[in-house]
Amino acid sequence: ELLAEIDSLNRQFALSNGTDAAKIRPAAYGAPVLIFIANDKTYDLSQVDCGLLGANMILSAQSMGLGTCCLGGIVRFMNSPQAEGLLKKLELPENYNLLYAIALGYPDESPKAKPRNFDKIKYIE
């Protein structure tokens, strides 16, 4: 129910900001699970910890055959006045700030890895 409510309000938010209706996708791209990551504003390295947490969750999910998508744009919507009620439903502690989200589910495709540009890597010996 919460994912459906997030999708509905996300659509309204996008339309109110002039997004073409044909270009609006579900907030979690149809994934059945959406994980929200929030950082502790009172701890100066909390954002780093949150990044490490998310990376480990994504790698763990991949090892179990699950697909993920790191979502930053959803935070813009979730922190908007229109989504205040939704944000409260997440029951974040007062001193926490919604940082990003991770969509989680079984992938319906298996794209090949993008080619790497090794000219952008600098080796230091």
PDB file of C-alpha atoms in Angstrom:
ATOM      1  CA  GLU A   1       0.000   0.000   0.000  1.00  0.00           C
ATOM      2  CA  LEU A   2       2.816   2.387   0.869  1.00  0.00           C
ATOM      3  CA  LEU A   3       4.596   1.758  -2.450  1.00  0.00           C
ATOM      4  CA  ALA A   4       1.354   2.468  -4.329  1.00  0.00           C
ATOM      5  CA  GLU A   5       0.896   5.688  -2.356  1.00  0.00           C
ATOM      6  CA  ILE A   6       4.500   6.719  -3.070  1.00  0.00           C
ATOM      7  CA  ASP A   7       4.003   6.039  -6.799  1.00  0.00           C
ATOM      8  CA  SER A   8       0.764   8.011  -6.899  1.00  0.00           C
ATOM      9  CA  LEU A   9       2.161  11.060  -5.125  1.00  0.00           C
ATOM     10  CA  ASN A  10       5.398  10.849  -7.101  1.00  0.00           C
ATOM     11  CA  ARG A  11       3.353  11.018 -10.317  1.00  0.00           C
ATOM     12  CA  GLN A  12       1.390  14.035  -9.041  1.00  0.00           C
ATOM     13  CA  PHE A  13       4.642  15.721  -7.970  1.00  0.00           C
ATOM     14  CA  ALA A  14       6.234  15.135 -11.391  1.00  0.00           C
ATOM     15  CA  LEU A  15       3.166  16.422 -13.247  1.00  0.00           C
ATOM     16  CA  SER A  16       3.028  19.542 -11.050  1.00  0.00           C
ATOM     17  CA  ASN A  17       6.662  20.233 -11.970  1.00  0.00           C
ATOM     18  CA  GLY A  18       5.937  20.048 -15.694  1.00  0.00           C
ATOM     19  CA  THR A  19       7.156  16.521 -16.446  1.00  0.00           C
ATOM     20  CA  ASP A  20       5.576  14.981 -19.535  1.00  0.00           C
ATOM     21  CA  ALA A  21       3.115  12.325 -18.309  1.00  0.00           C
ATOM     22  CA  ALA A  22       4.490   9.790 -20.811  1.00  0.00           C
ATOM     23  CA  LYS A  23       7.956  10.066 -19.236  1.00  0.00           C
ATOM     24  CA  ILE A  24       6.891   9.430 -15.626  1.00  0.00           C
ATOM     25  CA  ARG A  25       7.887   6.033 -14.276  1.00  0.00           C
ATOM     26  CA  PRO A  26       6.901   4.421 -10.982  1.00  0.00           C
ATOM     27  CA  ALA A  27       9.042   5.771  -8.138  1.00  0.00           C
ATOM     28  CA  ALA A  28      10.696   2.375  -7.561  1.00  0.00           C
ATOM     29  CA  TYR A  29      10.548   1.354 -11.249  1.00  0.00           C
ATOM     30  CA  GLY A  30       8.096  -1.413 -10.357  1.00  0.00           C
ATOM     31  CA  ALA A  31      10.363  -3.097  -7.817  1.00  0.00           C
ATOM     32  CA  PRO A  32       8.477  -4.860  -5.028  1.00  0.00           C
ATOM     33  CA  VAL A  33      10.822  -3.547  -2.311  1.00  0.00           C
ATOM     34  CA  LEU A  34      12.066  -0.034  -1.658  1.00  0.00           C
ATOM     35  CA  ILE A  35      14.705   0.504   1.003  1.00  0.00           C
ATOM     36  CA  PHE A  36      15.152   4.015   2.383  1.00  0.00           C
ATOM     37  CA  ILE A  37      18.539   5.023   3.776  1.00  0.00           C
ATOM     38  CA  ALA A  38      18.679   7.925   6.235  1.00  0.00           C
ATOM     39  CA  ASN A  39      21.695   9.504   7.870  1.00  0.00           C
ATOM     40  CA  ASP A  40      22.151  10.790  11.403  1.00  0.00           C
ATOM     41  CA  LYS A  41      22.579  14.577  11.137  1.00  0.00           C
ATOM     42  CA  THR A  42      24.434  14.672  14.473  1.00  0.00           C
ATOM     43  CA  TYR A  43      27.288  12.435  13.248  1.00  0.00           C
ATOM     44  CA  ASP A  44      29.619  14.023  10.683  1.00  0.00           C
ATOM     45  CA  LEU A  45      30.543  10.764   8.930  1.00  0.00           C
ATOM     46  CA  SER A  46      27.046   9.329   8.830  1.00  0.00           C
ATOM     47  CA  GLN A  47      26.690   9.910   5.088  1.00  0.00           C
ATOM     48  CA  VAL A  48      29.852   7.873   4.483  1.00  0.00           C
ATOM     49  CA  ASP A  49      28.475   5.051   6.644  1.00  0.00           C
ATOM     50  CA  CYS A  50      25.211   5.196   4.705  1.00  0.00           C
ATOM     51  CA  GLY A  51      27.086   4.932   1.418  1.00  0.00           C
ATOM     52  CA  LEU A  52      28.997   1.891   2.650  1.00  0.00           C
ATOM     53  CA  LEU A  53      25.773   0.340   3.945  1.00  0.00           C
ATOM     54  CA  GLY A  54      24.042   0.782   0.591  1.00  0.00           C
ATOM     55  CA  ALA A  55      27.008  -0.553  -1.375  1.00  0.00           C
ATOM     56  CA  ASN A  56      27.131  -3.667   0.778  1.00  0.00           C
ATOM     57  CA  MET A  57      23.370  -4.174   0.455  1.00  0.00           C
ATOM     58  CA  ILE A  58      23.614  -3.875  -3.334  1.00  0.00           C
ATOM     59  CA  LEU A  59      26.536  -6.316  -3.536  1.00  0.00           C
ATOM     60  CA  SER A  60      24.799  -8.776  -1.204  1.00  0.00           C
ATOM     61  CA  ALA A  61      21.606  -8.595  -3.244  1.00  0.00           C
ATOM     62  CA  GLN A  62      23.562  -9.195  -6.465  1.00  0.00           C
ATOM     63  CA  SER A  63      25.185 -12.281  -4.940  1.00  0.00           C
ATOM     64  CA  MET A  64      21.688 -13.675  -4.298  1.00  0.00           C
ATOM     65  CA  GLY A  65      20.466 -13.033  -7.835  1.00  0.00           C
ATOM     66  CA  LEU A  66      18.536  -9.879  -6.970  1.00  0.00           C
ATOM     67  CA  GLY A  67      18.660  -6.646  -8.919  1.00  0.00           C
ATOM     68  CA  THR A  68      18.953  -3.199  -7.393  1.00  0.00           C
ATOM     69  CA  CYS A  69      18.749   0.412  -8.435  1.00  0.00           C
ATOM     70  CA  CYS A  70      20.109   3.217  -6.295  1.00  0.00           C
ATOM     71  CA  LEU A  71      17.618   6.099  -6.347  1.00  0.00           C
ATOM     72  CA  GLY A  72      18.515   9.640  -5.389  1.00  0.00           C
ATOM     73  CA  GLY A  73      15.737  11.482  -7.210  1.00  0.00           C
ATOM     74  CA  ILE A  74      13.030   9.954  -5.061  1.00  0.00           C
ATOM     75  CA  VAL A  75      14.489  11.813  -2.079  1.00  0.00           C
ATOM     76  CA  ARG A  76      13.746  15.135  -3.776  1.00  0.00           C
ATOM     77  CA  PHE A  77      10.099  14.098  -3.936  1.00  0.00           C
ATOM     78  CA  MET A  78       9.965  12.474  -0.478  1.00  0.00           C
ATOM     79  CA  ASN A  79      11.417  15.611   1.140  1.00  0.00           C
ATOM     80  CA  SER A  80       8.904  17.884  -0.612  1.00  0.00           C
ATOM     81  CA  PRO A  81       5.941  19.425   1.253  1.00  0.00           C
ATOM     82  CA  GLN A  82       3.559  17.272  -0.853  1.00  0.00           C
ATOM     83  CA  ALA A  83       5.075  14.066   0.571  1.00  0.00           C
ATOM     84  CA  GLU A  84       5.311  15.173   4.206  1.00  0.00           C
ATOM     85  CA  GLY A  85       2.720  12.587   5.246  1.00  0.00           C
ATOM     86  CA  LEU A  86       4.599   9.814   3.462  1.00  0.00           C
ATOM     87  CA  LEU A  87       7.872  10.809   5.079  1.00  0.00           C
ATOM     88  CA  LYS A  88       6.220  10.610   8.488  1.00  0.00           C
ATOM     89  CA  LYS A  89       5.077   7.049   7.696  1.00  0.00           C
ATOM     90  CA  LEU A  90       8.744   6.046   7.440  1.00  0.00           C
ATOM     91  CA  GLU A  91       9.047   6.926  11.148  1.00  0.00           C
ATOM     92  CA  LEU A  92      12.570   8.298  10.869  1.00  0.00           C
ATOM     93  CA  PRO A  93      14.057   9.563  14.136  1.00  0.00           C
ATOM     94  CA  GLU A  94      13.958  13.355  14.454  1.00  0.00           C
ATOM     95  CA  ASN A  95      17.683  13.846  13.865  1.00  0.00           C
ATOM     96  CA  TYR A  96      17.759  11.689  10.704  1.00  0.00           C
ATOM     97  CA  ASN A  97      17.690  12.914   7.117  1.00  0.00           C
ATOM     98  CA  LEU A  98      16.442  10.827   4.181  1.00  0.00           C
ATOM     99  CA  LEU A  99      19.506  10.364   1.976  1.00  0.00           C
ATOM    100  CA  TYR A 100      18.626   7.907  -0.813  1.00  0.00           C
ATOM    101  CA  ALA A 101      16.688   4.749  -1.605  1.00  0.00           C
ATOM    102  CA  ILE A 102      17.423   1.364  -3.132  1.00  0.00           C
ATOM    103  CA  ALA A 103      14.861  -0.472  -5.253  1.00  0.00           C
ATOM    104  CA  LEU A 104      15.193  -4.232  -4.855  1.00  0.00           C
ATOM    105  CA  GLY A 105      13.707  -7.080  -6.869  1.00  0.00           C
ATOM    106  CA  TYR A 106      14.314  -9.815  -9.388  1.00  0.00           C
ATOM    107  CA  PRO A 107      15.667  -8.356 -12.633  1.00  0.00           C
ATOM    108  CA  ASP A 108      13.799  -8.952 -15.874  1.00  0.00           C
ATOM    109  CA  GLU A 109      16.940  -8.433 -17.936  1.00  0.00           C
ATOM    110  CA  SER A 110      20.660  -9.194 -17.741  1.00  0.00           C
ATOM    111  CA  PRO A 111      22.499  -6.470 -19.645  1.00  0.00           C
ATOM    112  CA  LYS A 112      26.192  -6.836 -20.315  1.00  0.00           C
ATOM    113  CA  ALA A 113      28.577  -4.641 -18.372  1.00  0.00           C
ATOM    114  CA  LYS A 114      29.464  -1.367 -20.045  1.00  0.00           C
ATOM    115  CA  PRO A 115      32.975  -1.255 -21.521  1.00  0.00           C
ATOM    116  CA  ARG A 116      35.508   0.392 -19.261  1.00  0.00           C
ATOM    117  CA  ASN A 117      37.700   3.286 -20.388  1.00  0.00           C
ATOM    118  CA  PHE A 118      41.081   2.365 -18.941  1.00  0.00           C
ATOM    119  CA  ASP A 119      42.529   5.706 -20.100  1.00  0.00           C
ATOM    120  CA  LYS A 120      40.654   7.305 -17.179  1.00  0.00           C
ATOM    121  CA  ILE A 121      42.557   5.202 -14.642  1.00  0.00           C
ATOM    122  CA  LYS A 122      45.790   6.558 -13.238  1.00  0.00           C
ATOM    123  CA  TYR A 123      48.184   3.994 -11.792  1.00  0.00           C
ATOM    124  CA  ILE A 124      50.540   5.218  -9.095  1.00  0.00           C
ATOM    125  CA  GLU A 125      53.605   3.111  -8.385  1.00  0.00           C
TER     126      GLU A 125
END
